[in-house]
Tab-separated table of C-alpha atoms in Angstrom:
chain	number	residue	atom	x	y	z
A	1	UNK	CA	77.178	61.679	125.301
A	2	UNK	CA	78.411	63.632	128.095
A	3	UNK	CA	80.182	60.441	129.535
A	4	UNK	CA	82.076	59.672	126.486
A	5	UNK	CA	83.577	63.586	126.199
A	6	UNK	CA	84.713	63.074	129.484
A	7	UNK	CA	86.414	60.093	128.348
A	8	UNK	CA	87.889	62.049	125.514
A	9	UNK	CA	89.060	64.954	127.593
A	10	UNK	CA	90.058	62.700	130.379
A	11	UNK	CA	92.736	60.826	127.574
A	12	UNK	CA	93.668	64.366	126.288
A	13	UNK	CA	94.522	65.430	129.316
A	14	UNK	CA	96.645	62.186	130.879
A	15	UNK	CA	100.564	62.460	130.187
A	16	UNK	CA	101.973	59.491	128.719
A	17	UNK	CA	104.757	60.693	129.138
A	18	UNK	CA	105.704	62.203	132.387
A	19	UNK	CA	109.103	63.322	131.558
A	20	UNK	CA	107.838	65.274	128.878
A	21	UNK	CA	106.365	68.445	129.641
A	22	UNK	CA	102.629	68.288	127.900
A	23	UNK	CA	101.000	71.210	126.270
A	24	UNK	CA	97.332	71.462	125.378
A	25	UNK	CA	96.527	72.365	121.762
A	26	UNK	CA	96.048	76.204	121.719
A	27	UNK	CA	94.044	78.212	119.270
A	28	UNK	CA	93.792	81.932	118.505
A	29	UNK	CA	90.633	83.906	120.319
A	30	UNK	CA	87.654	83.530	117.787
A	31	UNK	CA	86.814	86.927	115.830
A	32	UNK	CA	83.512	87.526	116.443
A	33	UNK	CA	81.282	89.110	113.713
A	34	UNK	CA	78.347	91.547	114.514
A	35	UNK	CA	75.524	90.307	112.423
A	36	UNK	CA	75.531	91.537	108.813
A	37	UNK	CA	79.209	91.492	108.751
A	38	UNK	CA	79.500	89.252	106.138
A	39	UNK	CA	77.604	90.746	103.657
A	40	UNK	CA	79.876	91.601	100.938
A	41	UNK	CA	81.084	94.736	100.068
A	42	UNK	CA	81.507	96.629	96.936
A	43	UNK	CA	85.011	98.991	96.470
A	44	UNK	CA	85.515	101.185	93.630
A	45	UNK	CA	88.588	100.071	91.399
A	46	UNK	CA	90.912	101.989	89.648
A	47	UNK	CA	93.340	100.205	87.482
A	48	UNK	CA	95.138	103.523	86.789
A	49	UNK	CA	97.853	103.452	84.223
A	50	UNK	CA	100.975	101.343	83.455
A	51	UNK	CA	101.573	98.614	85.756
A	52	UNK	CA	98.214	99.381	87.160
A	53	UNK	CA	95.755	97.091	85.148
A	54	UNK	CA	98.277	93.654	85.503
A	55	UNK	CA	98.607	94.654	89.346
A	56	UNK	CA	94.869	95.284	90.035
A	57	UNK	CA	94.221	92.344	87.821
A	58	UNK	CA	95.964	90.492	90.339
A	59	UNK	CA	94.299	91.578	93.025
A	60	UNK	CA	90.872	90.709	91.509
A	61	UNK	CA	91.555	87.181	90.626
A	62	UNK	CA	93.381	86.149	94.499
A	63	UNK	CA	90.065	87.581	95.611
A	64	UNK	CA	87.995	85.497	93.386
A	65	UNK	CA	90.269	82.585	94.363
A	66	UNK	CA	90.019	83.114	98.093
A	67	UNK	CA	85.934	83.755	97.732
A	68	UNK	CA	86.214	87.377	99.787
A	69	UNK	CA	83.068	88.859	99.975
A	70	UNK	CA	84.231	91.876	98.008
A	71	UNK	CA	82.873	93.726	94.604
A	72	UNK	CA	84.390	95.909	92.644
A	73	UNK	CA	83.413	98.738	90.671
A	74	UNK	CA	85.744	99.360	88.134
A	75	UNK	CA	86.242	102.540	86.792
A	76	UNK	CA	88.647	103.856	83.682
A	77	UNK	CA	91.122	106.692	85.101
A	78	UNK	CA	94.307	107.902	83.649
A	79	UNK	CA	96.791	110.545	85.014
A	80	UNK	CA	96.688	112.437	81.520
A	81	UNK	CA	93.007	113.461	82.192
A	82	UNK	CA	92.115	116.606	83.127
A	83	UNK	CA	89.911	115.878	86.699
A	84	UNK	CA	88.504	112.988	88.048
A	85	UNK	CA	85.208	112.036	86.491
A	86	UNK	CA	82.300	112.735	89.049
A	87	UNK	CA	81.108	109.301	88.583
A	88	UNK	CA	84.188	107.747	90.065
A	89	UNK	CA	84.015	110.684	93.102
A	90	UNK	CA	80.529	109.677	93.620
A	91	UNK	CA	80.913	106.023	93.558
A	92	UNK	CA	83.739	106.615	96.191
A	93	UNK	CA	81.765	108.356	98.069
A	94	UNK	CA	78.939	105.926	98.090
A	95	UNK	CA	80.929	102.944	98.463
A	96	UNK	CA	83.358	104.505	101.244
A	97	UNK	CA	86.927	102.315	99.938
A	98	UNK	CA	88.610	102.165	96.584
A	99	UNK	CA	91.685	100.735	95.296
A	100	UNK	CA	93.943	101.941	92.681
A	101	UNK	CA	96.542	101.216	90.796
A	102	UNK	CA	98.961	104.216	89.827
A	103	UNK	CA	98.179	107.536	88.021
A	104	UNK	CA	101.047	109.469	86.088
A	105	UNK	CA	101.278	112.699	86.564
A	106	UNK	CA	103.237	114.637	84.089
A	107	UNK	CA	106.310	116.348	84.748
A	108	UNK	CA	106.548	120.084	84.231
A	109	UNK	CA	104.091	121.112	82.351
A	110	UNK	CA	100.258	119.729	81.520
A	111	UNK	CA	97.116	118.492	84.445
A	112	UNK	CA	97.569	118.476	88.177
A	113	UNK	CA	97.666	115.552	90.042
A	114	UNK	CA	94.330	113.049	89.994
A	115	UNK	CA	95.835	111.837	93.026
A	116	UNK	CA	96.224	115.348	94.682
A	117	UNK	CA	92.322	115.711	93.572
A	118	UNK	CA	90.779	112.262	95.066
A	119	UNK	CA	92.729	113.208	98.364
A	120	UNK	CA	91.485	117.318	98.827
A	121	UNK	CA	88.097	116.361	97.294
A	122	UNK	CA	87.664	113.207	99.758
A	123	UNK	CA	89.161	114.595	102.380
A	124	UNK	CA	91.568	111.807	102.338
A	125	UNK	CA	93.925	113.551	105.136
A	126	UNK	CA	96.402	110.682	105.972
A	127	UNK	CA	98.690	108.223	104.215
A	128	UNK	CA	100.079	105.046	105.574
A	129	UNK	CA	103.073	103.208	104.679
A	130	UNK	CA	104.615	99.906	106.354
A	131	UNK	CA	107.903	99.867	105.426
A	132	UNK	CA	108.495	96.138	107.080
A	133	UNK	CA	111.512	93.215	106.174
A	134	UNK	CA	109.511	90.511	104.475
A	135	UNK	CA	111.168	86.812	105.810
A	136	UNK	CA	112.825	85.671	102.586
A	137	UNK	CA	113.995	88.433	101.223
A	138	UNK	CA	117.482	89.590	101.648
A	139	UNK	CA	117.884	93.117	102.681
A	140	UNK	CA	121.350	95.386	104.085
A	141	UNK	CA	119.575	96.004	107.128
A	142	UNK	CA	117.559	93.552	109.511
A	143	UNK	CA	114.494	94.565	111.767
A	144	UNK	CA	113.086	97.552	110.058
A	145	UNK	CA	109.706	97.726	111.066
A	146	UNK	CA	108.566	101.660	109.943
A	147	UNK	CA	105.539	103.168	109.712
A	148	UNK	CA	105.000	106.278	108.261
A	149	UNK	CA	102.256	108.539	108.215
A	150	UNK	CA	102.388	111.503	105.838
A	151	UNK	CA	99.755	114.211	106.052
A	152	UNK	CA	98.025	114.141	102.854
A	153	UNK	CA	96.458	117.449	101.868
A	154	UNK	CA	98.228	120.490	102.532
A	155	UNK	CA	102.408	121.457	102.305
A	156	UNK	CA	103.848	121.932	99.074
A	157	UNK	CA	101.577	119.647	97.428
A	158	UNK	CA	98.221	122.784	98.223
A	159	UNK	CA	99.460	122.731	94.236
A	160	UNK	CA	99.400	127.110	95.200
A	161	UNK	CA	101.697	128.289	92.495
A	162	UNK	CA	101.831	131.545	90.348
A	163	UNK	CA	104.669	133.054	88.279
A	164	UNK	CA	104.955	136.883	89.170
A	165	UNK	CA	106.793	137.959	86.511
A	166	UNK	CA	109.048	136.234	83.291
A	167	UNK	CA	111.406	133.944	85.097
A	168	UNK	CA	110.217	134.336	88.948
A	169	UNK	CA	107.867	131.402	90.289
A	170	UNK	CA	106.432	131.554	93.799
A	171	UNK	CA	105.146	128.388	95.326
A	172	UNK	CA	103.133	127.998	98.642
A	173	UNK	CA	103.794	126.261	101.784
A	174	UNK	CA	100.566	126.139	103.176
A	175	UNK	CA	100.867	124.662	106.913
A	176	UNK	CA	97.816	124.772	108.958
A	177	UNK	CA	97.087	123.954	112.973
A	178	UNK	CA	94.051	122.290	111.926
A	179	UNK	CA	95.836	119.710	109.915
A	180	UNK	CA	99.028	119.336	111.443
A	181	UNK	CA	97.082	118.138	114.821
A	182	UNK	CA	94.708	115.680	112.637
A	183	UNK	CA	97.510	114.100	111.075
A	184	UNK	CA	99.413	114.218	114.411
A	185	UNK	CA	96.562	112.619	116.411
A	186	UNK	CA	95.987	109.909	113.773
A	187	UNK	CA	99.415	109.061	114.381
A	188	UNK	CA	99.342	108.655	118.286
A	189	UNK	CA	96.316	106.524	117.690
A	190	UNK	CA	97.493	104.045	115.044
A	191	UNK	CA	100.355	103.637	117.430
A	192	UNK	CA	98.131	103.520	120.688
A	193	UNK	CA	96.172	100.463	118.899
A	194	UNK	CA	98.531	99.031	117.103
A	195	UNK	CA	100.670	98.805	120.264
A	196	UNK	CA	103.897	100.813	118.969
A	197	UNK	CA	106.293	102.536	121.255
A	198	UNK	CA	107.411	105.457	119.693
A	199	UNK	CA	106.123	108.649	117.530
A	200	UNK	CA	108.661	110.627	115.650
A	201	UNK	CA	107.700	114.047	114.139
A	202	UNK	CA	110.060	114.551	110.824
A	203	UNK	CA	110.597	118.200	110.549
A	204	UNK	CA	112.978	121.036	109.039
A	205	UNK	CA	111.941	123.610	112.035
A	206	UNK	CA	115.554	125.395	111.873
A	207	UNK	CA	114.477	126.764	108.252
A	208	UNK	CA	110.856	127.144	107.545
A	209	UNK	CA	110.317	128.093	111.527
A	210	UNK	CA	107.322	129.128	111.201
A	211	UNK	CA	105.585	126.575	108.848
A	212	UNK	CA	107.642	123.625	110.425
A	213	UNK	CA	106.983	124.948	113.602
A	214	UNK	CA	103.472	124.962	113.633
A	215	UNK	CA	103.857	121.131	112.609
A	216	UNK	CA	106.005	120.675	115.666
A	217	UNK	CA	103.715	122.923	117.720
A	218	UNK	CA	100.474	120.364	117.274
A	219	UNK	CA	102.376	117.105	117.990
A	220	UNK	CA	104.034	118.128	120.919
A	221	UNK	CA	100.302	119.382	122.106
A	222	UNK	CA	98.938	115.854	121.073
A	223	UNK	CA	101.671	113.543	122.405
A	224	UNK	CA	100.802	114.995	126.214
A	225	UNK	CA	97.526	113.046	125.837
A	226	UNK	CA	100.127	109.800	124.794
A	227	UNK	CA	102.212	109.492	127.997
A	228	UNK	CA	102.686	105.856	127.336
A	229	UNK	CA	104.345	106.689	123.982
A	230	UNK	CA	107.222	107.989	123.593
A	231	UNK	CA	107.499	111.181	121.613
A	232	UNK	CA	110.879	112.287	119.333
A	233	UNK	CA	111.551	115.051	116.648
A	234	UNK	CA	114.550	114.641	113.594
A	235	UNK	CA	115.409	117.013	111.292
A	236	UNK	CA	114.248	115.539	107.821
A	237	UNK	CA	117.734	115.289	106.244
A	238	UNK	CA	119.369	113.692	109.692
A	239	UNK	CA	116.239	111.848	109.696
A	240	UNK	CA	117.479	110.537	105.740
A	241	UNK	CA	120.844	110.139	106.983
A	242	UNK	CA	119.675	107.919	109.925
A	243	UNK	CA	117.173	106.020	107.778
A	244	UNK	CA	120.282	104.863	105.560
A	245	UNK	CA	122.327	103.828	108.755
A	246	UNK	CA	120.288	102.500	111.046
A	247	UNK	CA	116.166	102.280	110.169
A	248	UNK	CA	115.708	99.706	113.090
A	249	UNK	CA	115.588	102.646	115.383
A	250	UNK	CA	112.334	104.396	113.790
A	251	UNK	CA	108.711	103.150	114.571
A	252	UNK	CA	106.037	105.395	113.886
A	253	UNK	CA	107.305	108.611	112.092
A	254	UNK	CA	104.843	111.303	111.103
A	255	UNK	CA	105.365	114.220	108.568
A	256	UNK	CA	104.293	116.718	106.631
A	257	UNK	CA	103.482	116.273	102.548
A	258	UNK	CA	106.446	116.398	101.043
A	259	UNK	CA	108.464	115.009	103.592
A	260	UNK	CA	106.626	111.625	103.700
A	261	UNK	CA	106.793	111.117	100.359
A	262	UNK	CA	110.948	110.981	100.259
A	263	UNK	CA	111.238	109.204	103.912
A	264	UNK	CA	108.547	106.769	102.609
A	265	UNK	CA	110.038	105.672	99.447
A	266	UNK	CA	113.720	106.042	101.385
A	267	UNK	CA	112.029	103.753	104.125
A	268	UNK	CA	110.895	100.855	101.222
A	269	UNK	CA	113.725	100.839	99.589
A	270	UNK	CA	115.511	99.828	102.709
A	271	UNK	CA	113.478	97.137	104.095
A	272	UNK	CA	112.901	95.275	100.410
A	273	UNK	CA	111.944	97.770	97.896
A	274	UNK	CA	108.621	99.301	96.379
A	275	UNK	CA	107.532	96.657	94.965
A	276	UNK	CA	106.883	94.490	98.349
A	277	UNK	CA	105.327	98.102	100.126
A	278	UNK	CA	101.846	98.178	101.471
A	279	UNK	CA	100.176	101.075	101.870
A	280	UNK	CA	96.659	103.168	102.117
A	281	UNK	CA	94.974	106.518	102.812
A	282	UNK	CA	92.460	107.492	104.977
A	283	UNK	CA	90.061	110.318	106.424
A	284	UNK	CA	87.054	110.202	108.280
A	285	UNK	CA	84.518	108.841	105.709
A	286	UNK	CA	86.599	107.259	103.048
A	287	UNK	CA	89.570	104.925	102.253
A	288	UNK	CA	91.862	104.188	99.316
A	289	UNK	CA	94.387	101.502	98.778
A	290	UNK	CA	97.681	101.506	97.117
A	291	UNK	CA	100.990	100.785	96.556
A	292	UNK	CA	102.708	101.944	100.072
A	293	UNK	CA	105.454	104.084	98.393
A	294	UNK	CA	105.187	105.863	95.266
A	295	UNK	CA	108.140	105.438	93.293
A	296	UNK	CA	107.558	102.928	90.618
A	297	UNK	CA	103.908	102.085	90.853
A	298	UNK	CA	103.361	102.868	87.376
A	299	UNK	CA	106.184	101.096	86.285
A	300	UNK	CA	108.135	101.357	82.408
A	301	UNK	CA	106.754	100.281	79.089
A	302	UNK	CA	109.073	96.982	78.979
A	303	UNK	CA	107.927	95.952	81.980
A	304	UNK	CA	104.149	96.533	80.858
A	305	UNK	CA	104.705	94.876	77.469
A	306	UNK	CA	106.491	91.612	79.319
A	307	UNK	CA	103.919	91.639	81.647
A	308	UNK	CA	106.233	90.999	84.405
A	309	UNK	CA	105.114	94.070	87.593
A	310	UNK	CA	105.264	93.162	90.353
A	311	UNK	CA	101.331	92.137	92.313
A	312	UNK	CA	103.434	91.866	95.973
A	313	UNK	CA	102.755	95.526	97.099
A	314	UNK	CA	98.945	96.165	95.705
A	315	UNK	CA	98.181	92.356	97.446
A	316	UNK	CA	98.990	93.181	100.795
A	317	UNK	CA	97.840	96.657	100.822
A	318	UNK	CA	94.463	94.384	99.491
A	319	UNK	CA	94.974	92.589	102.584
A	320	UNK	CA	94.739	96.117	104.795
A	321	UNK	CA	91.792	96.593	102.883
A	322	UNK	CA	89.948	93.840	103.982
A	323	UNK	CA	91.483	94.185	107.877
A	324	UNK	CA	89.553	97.837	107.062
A	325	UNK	CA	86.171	96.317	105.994
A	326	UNK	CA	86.512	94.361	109.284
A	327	UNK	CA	87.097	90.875	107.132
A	328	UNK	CA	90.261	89.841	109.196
A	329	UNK	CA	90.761	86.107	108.291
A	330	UNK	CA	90.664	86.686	104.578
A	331	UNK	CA	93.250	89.541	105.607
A	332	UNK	CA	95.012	86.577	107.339
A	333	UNK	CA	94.557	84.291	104.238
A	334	UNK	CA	95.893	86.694	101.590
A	335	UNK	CA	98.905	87.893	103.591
A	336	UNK	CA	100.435	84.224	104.886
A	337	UNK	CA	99.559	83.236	101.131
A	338	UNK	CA	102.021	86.243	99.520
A	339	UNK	CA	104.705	85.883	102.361
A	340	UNK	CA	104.902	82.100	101.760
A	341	UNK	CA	105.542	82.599	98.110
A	342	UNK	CA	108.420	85.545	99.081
A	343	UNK	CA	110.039	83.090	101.469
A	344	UNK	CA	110.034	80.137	99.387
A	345	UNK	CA	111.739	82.196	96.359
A	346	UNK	CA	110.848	80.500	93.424
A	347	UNK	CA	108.050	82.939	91.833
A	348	UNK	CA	109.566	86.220	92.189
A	349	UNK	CA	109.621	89.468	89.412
A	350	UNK	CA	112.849	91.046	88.751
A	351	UNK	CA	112.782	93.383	91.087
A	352	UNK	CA	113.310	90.734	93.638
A	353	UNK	CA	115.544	88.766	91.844
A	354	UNK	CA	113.729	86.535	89.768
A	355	UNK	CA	111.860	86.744	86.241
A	356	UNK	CA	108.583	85.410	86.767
A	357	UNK	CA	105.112	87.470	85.009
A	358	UNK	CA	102.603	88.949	87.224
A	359	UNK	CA	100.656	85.888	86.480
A	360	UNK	CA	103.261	83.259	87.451
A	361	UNK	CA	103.257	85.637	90.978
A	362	UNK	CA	99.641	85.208	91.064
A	363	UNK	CA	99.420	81.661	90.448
A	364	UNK	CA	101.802	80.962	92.942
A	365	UNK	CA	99.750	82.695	95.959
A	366	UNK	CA	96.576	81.281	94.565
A	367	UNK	CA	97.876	78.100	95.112
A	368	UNK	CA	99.396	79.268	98.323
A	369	UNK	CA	95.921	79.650	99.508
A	370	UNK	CA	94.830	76.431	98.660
């Protein structure tokens, strides 16, 4: 037996051709699983409202297509209700990932945010978005390859307002050292093992010098421990301005609340749109996937009646999911399968410039995976 491998790798290696340089075959380092990796895993889902049910719907049959060893637990939560039932908090918290679809929250008036309330009752300190070009799809600008990571619990979104008197509304800023160096080491480190170059801190330190400047304060302290990364600073509407004109020279960009919200859905909408955005969030114990960028991901009533949303976004923010439950070739899998079907064009939505259903989308990377 030994013999006849020889034999084999003996004719493998021999050149037939000796004019023609001759490559062995190559494959990728083998992942190796501790034992008991495979054991599935159960996430919590939240269809949320809108667009949410189709999209998570989508999610839930590629995963039953592709066999991942995931479960979910689905729970009914809409943005009109008052809090977030204990039940889904609990099962959260027990189950350590979730994904969601989209939660209104209404304007003015009426219930805070059920989003605000997973994150501050989680702990749920930092948001990710990948603002990347997808090969396929046509875009202004070429090479955008942004990541931004938005500090998740505190800023103008501590939901701290009061009216003083008829007509007069204060609202709090809160900014605290603390958080400002969590959410500034988290960045250094996702770049640090993710092998990215540069950190930018997105600011507005010439106004709000205190608040702002505290921000500043902790990632200049952390980026001394990051000597191999190199560390910037933008005022947030330059930073817009530059976004608009030339996004290729951002990589990492971190931020307080607010200001990751607008640089994030600026960011998407440069590099392909919303709809093609992956995204998460993420503290210490617990994880929940999304849509990367906000705007949209509950979608309009025509699009929900003609079922037509669009699955892109909530898939490959799936396939960070299962990169985070340490399942990396169904990660693989899911994301080849959705960026073949973006590059070949024929099943898009309308936001990409087709006017294919969610299903038709689905379908398409189903067979994709085949």
């Amino acid at each position: 037996m030994a013999r006849r491998s020889g034999s084999i790798l003996n004719r493998l290696l021999s050149n037939p051709n000796p004019s023609s340089p001759f490559t062995l075959p190559t494959r990728s380092i083998t992942y190796m699983p501790r034992p008991g990796d495979g054991a599935p895993r159960t996430v919590t889902l939240i269809p949320g409202d809108g667009i949410g049910p189709l999209v998570t719907g989508a999610v839930e049959q590629v995963m039953e297509a592709m066999h991942a060893p995931v479960h979910f637990e689905r729970y009914e939560v809409l943005g009109h209700m008052r809090k977030v039932p204990e039940e889904v908090i609990e099962s959260v918290k027990r189950n350590k990932v979730c994904l969601k679809g989209g939660l209104a929250t209404p304007v003015g008036g009426g219930v805070s945010s059920l989003n605000m309330q997973l994150r501050k009752e989680l702990d749920i300190f930092a948001s990710l978005v990948n603002c990347i070009n997808v090969p396929g799809l046509a875009t202004r600008h070429e090479n955008v390859d942004i990541v931004v990571i938005r500090e998740n619990t505190e800023g103008e979104y501590a939901g701290l307002e009061h009216e003083v008197f008829p007509g007069v509304v204060e609202s709090l800023k809160v900014i605290t050292k603390f958080c400002s160096e969590r959410i500034a080491r988290y960045a250094f480190e996702y770049a640090y093992l993710n092998n990215r170059k540069k950190v930018t801190a997105v600011h507005k330190a010439n106004i709000m010098k205190l608040a702002d400047g505290l921000f500043l304060e902790s990632c200049r302290e952390v980026a001394k421990s990051y000597p191999g990364i190199t560390y910037n600073e933008i005022i947030v509407d330059n930073c817009c301005m530059q976004l608009v004109a030339k996004p290729e020279q951002f990589d990492v960009m971190v931020t307080p609340n607010l200001y990751g919200n607008l640089v994030a859905n600026t960011a998407a909408g440069i590099a392909g749109g919303t709809g093609v955005m992956p995204g998460g969030n993420v503290g210490a114990e617990h994880a929940i996937f999304e849509q990367g960028a906000s705007a949209g991901n509950v979608g309009n009533d025509k699009i929900v009646e003609q079922k037509k949303a669009n699955p892109v976004a909530l898939l490959l923010s799936s396939a960070m999911m299962l990169r985070h439950l340490r399942f990396p070739t169904f990660a693989d899998r899911l994301e080849t399968a959705v960026k073949q079907v973006i590059q070949e064009g024929k099943f898009r939505t309308k936001d990409l410039g087709g006017d294919c259903t969610t299903q038709e989308v689905v379908d398409a990377v189903i067979k994709a995976l085949e």
